[in-house]
Each structure stands twice: as C-alpha cells, then as structure tokens.
Amino acid sequence: MAIIVLSNREPYAPRTGPDGHVHWVASIGGLTTALDPVMQREGGTWIAWAETHPEIRTVHLPEAQPRYRVERITLSSDDVRLSYHGFSNGALWPMSHYFLERAQYRREEWDAYRRVNETFAQAALDCAEDGDMFWVHDYQLALVPGLIRRARPDARIGFFWHIPWPAQDVFRTLPWDRELLDGLLGADLIGMHTPAYTRHFLEACARTLGTETDVGTVRVGERTVQVEARPIGIDVATFEALAANPVTVDRAQRLRDNLRTLMLLCVDRLDYSKGIPERLAAFSSFLERHTAARGRVTLVQVAVPSRERAPAYQQLRTQVEGLVGRINGQFSQDGWTPVHYLYRGLDREELVAHYRAADAMLVTPLRDGLNLVAKEFAASSQDGVLLLSRFAGAADELPGAVEVNPYDVDGLSATLVRALRMPLEEKKARLDQMRQALRQSDLRAWTADFLRDLAGKAALPSELLRLEDRPLLILCDYDGTLAPIARVPRDADPQPGALQALSGLLHHPRHRVAVVTGRRSAQVYSFLPLPDLTVVGLHGMEWPGQAPPAPQREVLERLARQFPSARGVRVEDKRWTVAVHYRNVAPAEQSSVQRALDQVPLESGWERIEGKAVREFRPSGYGKGRAVRALMDGTPGWYPIFIGDDTTDEEAFLAVNAAGGLSVKVGTGETAAQVRLHDPAAVVALLSAWANPG
C-alpha cells in the first residue's frame, strides 16, 4: 500500500545552479515539512503543479537519496490564469476568508478549475495501484476526491482543507456550492483546522445537499464520511533546538543591539487577510497616545511577497508601504525609525533569530485558517509575548496567547502597552502553557494520525478484529476513549463516527455495549443521544433506573474551600463528587497544584482518585472495577472487553483480566491492559469493524 499525495505546490522546487544544472530545493512550508519525512520513509508518489521547468515531468526525490517520485503537472497559461489566479484565489480564497466584496464568480474560471482538477485526478489514477491511499490537499483541488471516487469506488481517500470554511450564509454565495461539496464528499476523511470550520461544513452539507449529518460525519449513500478538526502542528523540537543554538542566540542579540529598543515582530505573507494595514494603524495610535514609547519601541514588519502579479496584491503592497512611510515620516527622531519594513522572506535560521529577539509577536489576521507563525514563535521565544487575533484558527490551541481583536485599533494599541509591561514570570508561564499544547499536536503526530485513521480498519491489530466472531461485552470509558480529551469537559464531543458505531453495536445480534464513566450519566447522554445505551456514571455510583445515594453537599463544600486557586485550575462539581482539573495550569506550576490537591485532608468515608491532570474526591466504596464486575456478572457467556485511557480505568482493566477478558489501553503510559490503541479515532474504527464486519 503506497501513499499518493496531491497538492498544488510541489515539495521540492527546481533551481538552476551556477553550473547550469537543475537542482531541487525543499519548499518552505508546513506541508513539505509534514509529509516529506513520511514519503521518504514509506515511498509513494507526490503529484503537483510544475510552476517552473515544466519540461521535467517526473523526478525522484530527495536529490541526494531518492525515496519517492514526484509527478509534475503541466498546466496551460490559460488554466493557470483562470483556475489558480482566477477561481482558486479570486473566488474560493476571498469567500472562505469572508471578503465577499473581493470574490468574483466567473463561469470561465469555474470551467478551468474543473479541468485542472480532472487533470490532477487522472494523473493520480494513472500511477495508482490497488490498495494505494490518496491524500489530497487544499482548496485548489476540492473536486479531486469525487473524481477519484467515481473511478475507484473502494479507494481510501483523504482530504485536508487548509483555509477557513466559512459560515453557510457566506458559502452559499458560491454558484457552484453543490458541486464543490460533492467533490469533497468523495473523501473518506476530511480534515480541517478548527471545530468551527467542521460545524460550518456539516451545516453546508445538510442545508445545501440535504444529506444526513451527525457529530463529525456525513452520510453519502452507503458511505460515512468523517469530518474532523485536526489542526496542523509544527516540528516543536526543531524550533526549540534552533532557538537554543548559540549561533541563533548570537544572531538574536545582534538584532536587538542594532535596534537598541524593545522589538515588536510581525511576519506575514503580504495578503489582505493578514490585517497588516490595521496593525500599522494600531501601532500609529500607540505611538500617538504613548509618547514615552517613541524611541523605545520598534515594529519590525516582515512582508513575504505573494501573488505579485495580482492587481489586488499590488494595491495592498502600495497601501502598506505608504503606511510605513507615513508612520516613519511622522514619528522618526534622533536616529530611531519606528517601523523596519522587510519585503522578503526569511530562511528558517534567520526567522527563529527574529522570534528569539522579539519582546512581543503580533499575529493579527482579519481571518486565518490556522497561522503557523504563531506556533513557531511560541516554540522559539524565551521571554516574549504572543498577541494573537481571535480570528486565527490557532487561537483555539494557544491558551497562553493574549487574544486581540484586529478590527479594534484602539484596543490593540492598549493591549500593546499591557504586553510590554507584562512581568517576566507571567511571560514564561504563558510560553510554557503554549509549548505544552504544541507538543500534544506535533507535526509528525498530525501526519501519522491522519494516515493511520485514513487507513481505518487496515491499521488495527488483527487479533482485535478476529474477536468479532464471538459474542462481545464491550465496555468503554468516555473521555479519551470515545471522545478526544478537551480543555473544557463540556466541549468533549464524541469522536466522529462514535455515534454510528455504538448504534450499530446496540443493534448487533451478538454483541452488547455499555459506557462506564466518571461523568454524570446525563452528560454522556447529551453527547451520545442513544436511549438504549447503558451508561454507568460517577465511577459506578449512578446506574440506569437507580438513584444514587443522597449527595453529601456539606463535605463537598468543606473540600472545595481547601482547593488551590492557581490560574487554570477548574473545579467541576458533579453534585455527588467533585473533580479538580489542572490541565490548563502552566506546566511549571502543575506539580505544586498536584501536591496541594494530594495534601487536602480526606473526610471519613471519602477517597481521592487520580486521573490525567485531575484529582477527584468521592465517597468510598465505588469505582470502575466494581462497576465492570457487576456488568460482567449480569451478562454471563459474553466475552468482556474494557477500553479506557486513564489511571481510573486501571481497576477496570484488572477486573476484565481476572475474568479472562481483554483490556485495551488508549494512548501511552504504564498499564495493566493487554493491548493498546493509539487514540479515540482508532477506538471508533475498531467499534465500527465489530459493528459492521463486512
């Protein structure tokens, strides 16, 4: 099984060297960084547009040690103009970023877009063999999944949409909205950067096509398409190592020495979605209001050239450079220039030196699918502050950033003052918090997870699939097992496909299924609205049809008065028990919060249980182990399986092990479980395989 990647941009660009020969240089960007190592390891084919040197149709890369091939697509100048510059960047790009006044919908450009997508799809089909997986990338190739599906109904096809998916009232302005959705729904797995984008996409499918949708899924005929929020990460270790390199440290110090002021850094592709004019206006307002900052604060704006032939981008460049000139003309004094403007890209080493030198990083797009610059700064900075637009997809992932509204010029100006006055301890705590989040969604994990989940059943351990022939009693935890761990428990929506898999098991002639959780049963039913599903809540205190014992509220109130109040601590009152979550506490402070919770005196008849970044206080005499034993006693003759991820699930693992059943651990860590699955997506793939063995 090989991987076939399709993208508009190629992973290596041809460059003619001094010797007159063509050499291949790795493209800068997240996609190449993410997929090139996988392609080098696994082999396969990458299909992309031959923007330059179109005479070279096939090349094996990397140049020094070729491991995979690139098939380069030659496009006519008309198709480049109409499809790439026209429909892709003149219609889909502005529409997706909510700039409807810039969107132009032209039939001629749509026809060219279809032709280009057909060309890419045919190139993929020509080089594919049975069992190969296809992974298509971004808005330029949205029709490709449907075209491949029609030719290969059984193919495994993934798609990642890298820009925002807009709200339905914006998307419906596109005259070819049905055709675009039909093309995308040829995929088995569609990835987007944020839950908001996936919700908008599901609404578009329901309202435009009338398709059946559920949490993270769309029903297309006999197929179920999964639609998931999977924000792309960065190679955190690489940026941390570069930032710590003595050469980078020295380079950063020279930057600061040359400025001799505090440094505000902005790095953007020159695009109207990035909010550069609004940011410059905010900096001008800042200098106008805070005269003491003049001569003490410098804004460094790196504007990376983009789509230079497009009139809209030429006008934007003129506007930005005019604003830079006006600010410098108005405020320059005594050899100090307020704005240093660089109209060029920076190589990675130079970029990281700028990240390390900056006192604050301003990432203030008016709309952005994600924004990797924000993540790179968080991984590289030692003591800087990240100011991040609430309209960037990355804002959901970086809790340590200072959120700003790029449309609020005065508010952004005021936030600059706060950032520059922020105590060092708070800066470091915020950076630690962001780095912890970044490590949980590393770039390589993003790639591996997507490909594994795209493979679906084929990636599961065969010994688990063989169990399907037996009558199974399948018992699952909820958080971390049927749903990804969420920063806030109320946001823990089930893994896409979980509802369908559980529904299939509930109607299976041989199998039984139940959920055993630390949550209240009502909470789980709100996520999994399946009336026939047995849910045992509160670690075995709450059973269907049985009221729990009266809650000991006075004990809970006394306990709550002793909990630490550090930033990021969240107390979850479950009425009968209380859980204290510290997942969102800065990493440097988590151990002290944990110690404080472990030292809270216990009342008679109460116990403290340990979970992932949580301590829960509950009456003694309960637990998932006891609940699982009771469920097994009630279903003799069924082969018991328990699937869980947390330390609170260990007693359940021991219970099924003692009964001769199977225990399955989700994720890493020491465990008594016999088998591991990687994540909730793998759990859902397994449950789906048991529910629908065909």
PDB file of C-alpha atoms in Angstrom, residues 464-569:
ATOM      1  CA  LEU A 464      -8.781  -7.472  17.837  1.00  0.00           C
ATOM      2  CA  LEU A 465     -10.570  -7.846  14.514  1.00  0.00           C
ATOM      3  CA  ARG A 466     -10.722 -11.631  14.915  1.00  0.00           C
ATOM      4  CA  LEU A 467     -12.799 -11.253  18.090  1.00  0.00           C
ATOM      5  CA  GLU A 468     -15.810 -10.213  16.020  1.00  0.00           C
ATOM      6  CA  ASP A 469     -16.980 -13.824  15.708  1.00  0.00           C
ATOM      7  CA  ARG A 470     -17.507 -14.083  19.491  1.00  0.00           C
ATOM      8  CA  PRO A 471     -20.379 -12.558  21.493  1.00  0.00           C
ATOM      9  CA  LEU A 472     -18.720  -9.481  22.987  1.00  0.00           C
ATOM     10  CA  LEU A 473     -19.498  -7.401  26.064  1.00  0.00           C
ATOM     11  CA  ILE A 474     -17.842  -4.115  25.061  1.00  0.00           C
ATOM     12  CA  LEU A 475     -17.354  -1.629  27.896  1.00  0.00           C
ATOM     13  CA  CYS A 476     -15.864   1.795  27.192  1.00  0.00           C
ATOM     14  CA  ASP A 477     -14.790   4.856  29.103  1.00  0.00           C
ATOM     15  CA  TYR A 478     -15.920   8.161  27.540  1.00  0.00           C
ATOM     16  CA  ASP A 479     -13.288  10.940  27.786  1.00  0.00           C
ATOM     17  CA  GLY A 480     -10.082   9.989  25.991  1.00  0.00           C
ATOM     18  CA  THR A 481     -11.713   6.834  24.629  1.00  0.00           C
ATOM     19  CA  LEU A 482     -14.928   7.658  22.791  1.00  0.00           C
ATOM     20  CA  ALA A 483     -14.057  11.367  22.716  1.00  0.00           C
ATOM     21  CA  PRO A 484     -10.766  13.256  22.479  1.00  0.00           C
ATOM     22  CA  ILE A 485      -9.686  14.955  25.695  1.00  0.00           C
ATOM     23  CA  ALA A 486     -10.982  18.538  25.684  1.00  0.00           C
ATOM     24  CA  ARG A 487      -9.576  21.545  27.523  1.00  0.00           C
ATOM     25  CA  VAL A 488     -13.055  22.107  28.967  1.00  0.00           C
ATOM     26  CA  PRO A 489     -15.115  18.937  29.725  1.00  0.00           C
ATOM     27  CA  ARG A 490     -18.331  20.379  28.278  1.00  0.00           C
ATOM     28  CA  ASP A 491     -16.584  20.615  24.885  1.00  0.00           C
ATOM     29  CA  ALA A 492     -15.759  16.880  24.734  1.00  0.00           C
ATOM     30  CA  ASP A 493     -17.816  15.987  21.667  1.00  0.00           C
ATOM     31  CA  PRO A 494     -17.619  12.317  20.664  1.00  0.00           C
ATOM     32  CA  GLN A 495     -15.077  11.209  18.102  1.00  0.00           C
ATOM     33  CA  PRO A 496     -16.653  11.403  14.626  1.00  0.00           C
ATOM     34  CA  GLY A 497     -18.252   8.058  13.862  1.00  0.00           C
ATOM     35  CA  ALA A 498     -18.671   7.086  17.528  1.00  0.00           C
ATOM     36  CA  LEU A 499     -22.450   7.509  17.482  1.00  0.00           C
ATOM     37  CA  GLN A 500     -22.837   5.353  14.387  1.00  0.00           C
ATOM     38  CA  ALA A 501     -20.514   2.655  15.749  1.00  0.00           C
ATOM     39  CA  LEU A 502     -22.312   2.490  19.106  1.00  0.00           C
ATOM     40  CA  SER A 503     -25.698   2.456  17.388  1.00  0.00           C
ATOM     41  CA  GLY A 504     -24.533  -0.433  15.208  1.00  0.00           C
ATOM     42  CA  LEU A 505     -23.362  -2.380  18.258  1.00  0.00           C
ATOM     43  CA  LEU A 506     -26.650  -1.750  20.085  1.00  0.00           C
ATOM     44  CA  HIS A 507     -28.470  -3.402  17.186  1.00  0.00           C
ATOM     45  CA  HIS A 508     -25.925  -6.180  16.663  1.00  0.00           C
ATOM     46  CA  PRO A 509     -27.406  -9.669  17.191  1.00  0.00           C
ATOM     47  CA  ARG A 510     -24.434 -10.940  19.245  1.00  0.00           C
ATOM     48  CA  HIS A 511     -22.747  -8.009  20.970  1.00  0.00           C
ATOM     49  CA  ARG A 512     -23.557  -5.840  23.998  1.00  0.00           C
ATOM     50  CA  VAL A 513     -22.108  -2.405  24.690  1.00  0.00           C
ATOM     51  CA  ALA A 514     -22.063  -0.007  27.661  1.00  0.00           C
ATOM     52  CA  VAL A 515     -20.213   3.113  28.813  1.00  0.00           C
ATOM     53  CA  VAL A 516     -18.565   3.271  32.249  1.00  0.00           C
ATOM     54  CA  THR A 517     -17.500   6.817  33.070  1.00  0.00           C
ATOM     55  CA  GLY A 518     -16.622   9.269  35.794  1.00  0.00           C
ATOM     56  CA  ARG A 519     -19.086  11.758  34.303  1.00  0.00           C
ATOM     57  CA  ARG A 520     -22.726  12.121  35.231  1.00  0.00           C
ATOM     58  CA  SER A 521     -24.824   9.828  33.041  1.00  0.00           C
ATOM     59  CA  ALA A 522     -26.900  12.774  31.838  1.00  0.00           C
ATOM     60  CA  GLN A 523     -23.765  14.437  30.475  1.00  0.00           C
ATOM     61  CA  VAL A 524     -22.849  11.345  28.479  1.00  0.00           C
ATOM     62  CA  TYR A 525     -26.370  11.002  27.094  1.00  0.00           C
ATOM     63  CA  SER A 526     -26.172  14.632  25.940  1.00  0.00           C
ATOM     64  CA  PHE A 527     -23.117  13.672  23.871  1.00  0.00           C
ATOM     65  CA  LEU A 528     -24.424  10.209  22.892  1.00  0.00           C
ATOM     66  CA  PRO A 529     -28.223  10.501  22.482  1.00  0.00           C
ATOM     67  CA  LEU A 530     -28.832   6.745  22.280  1.00  0.00           C
ATOM     68  CA  PRO A 531     -31.738   5.792  24.604  1.00  0.00           C
ATOM     69  CA  ASP A 532     -30.857   2.078  24.572  1.00  0.00           C
ATOM     70  CA  LEU A 533     -27.236   2.674  25.583  1.00  0.00           C
ATOM     71  CA  THR A 534     -26.366   1.629  29.141  1.00  0.00           C
ATOM     72  CA  VAL A 535     -24.323   4.330  30.877  1.00  0.00           C
ATOM     73  CA  VAL A 536     -22.875   3.795  34.346  1.00  0.00           C
ATOM     74  CA  GLY A 537     -21.849   7.188  35.713  1.00  0.00           C
ATOM     75  CA  LEU A 538     -19.814   8.685  38.559  1.00  0.00           C
ATOM     76  CA  HIS A 539     -17.407   5.728  38.659  1.00  0.00           C
ATOM     77  CA  GLY A 540     -20.225   3.306  39.459  1.00  0.00           C
ATOM     78  CA  MET A 541     -22.379   5.459  41.752  1.00  0.00           C
ATOM     79  CA  GLU A 542     -25.014   6.097  39.082  1.00  0.00           C
ATOM     80  CA  TRP A 543     -26.841   3.206  37.362  1.00  0.00           C
ATOM     81  CA  PRO A 544     -29.764   3.211  34.916  1.00  0.00           C
ATOM     82  CA  GLY A 545     -33.038   3.168  36.819  1.00  0.00           C
ATOM     83  CA  GLN A 546     -31.330   3.581  40.209  1.00  0.00           C
ATOM     84  CA  ALA A 547     -30.971   6.866  42.050  1.00  0.00           C
ATOM     85  CA  PRO A 548     -27.550   7.459  43.636  1.00  0.00           C
ATOM     86  CA  PRO A 549     -27.367   7.893  47.417  1.00  0.00           C
ATOM     87  CA  ALA A 550     -28.070  11.365  48.765  1.00  0.00           C
ATOM     88  CA  PRO A 551     -25.178  13.727  47.983  1.00  0.00           C
ATOM     89  CA  GLN A 552     -23.045  14.882  50.915  1.00  0.00           C
ATOM     90  CA  ARG A 553     -23.024  18.540  49.971  1.00  0.00           C
ATOM     91  CA  GLU A 554     -21.568  19.778  53.245  1.00  0.00           C
ATOM     92  CA  VAL A 555     -18.498  17.563  52.742  1.00  0.00           C
ATOM     93  CA  LEU A 556     -18.050  18.801  49.184  1.00  0.00           C
ATOM     94  CA  GLU A 557     -18.264  22.413  50.316  1.00  0.00           C
ATOM     95  CA  ARG A 558     -15.631  21.871  53.008  1.00  0.00           C
ATOM     96  CA  LEU A 559     -13.345  20.207  50.478  1.00  0.00           C
ATOM     97  CA  ALA A 560     -13.809  22.998  47.939  1.00  0.00           C
ATOM     98  CA  ARG A 561     -12.580  25.612  50.414  1.00  0.00           C
ATOM     99  CA  GLN A 562      -9.205  23.840  50.509  1.00  0.00           C
ATOM    100  CA  PHE A 563      -8.565  23.573  46.767  1.00  0.00           C
ATOM    101  CA  PRO A 564      -5.722  25.662  45.272  1.00  0.00           C
ATOM    102  CA  SER A 565      -6.744  28.710  43.246  1.00  0.00           C
ATOM    103  CA  ALA A 566      -3.916  28.848  40.692  1.00  0.00           C
ATOM    104  CA  ARG A 567      -4.590  30.231  37.222  1.00  0.00           C
ATOM    105  CA  GLY A 568      -6.047  27.446  35.054  1.00  0.00           C
ATOM    106  CA  VAL A 569      -7.474  25.320  37.899  1.00  0.00           C
TER     107      VAL A 569
END
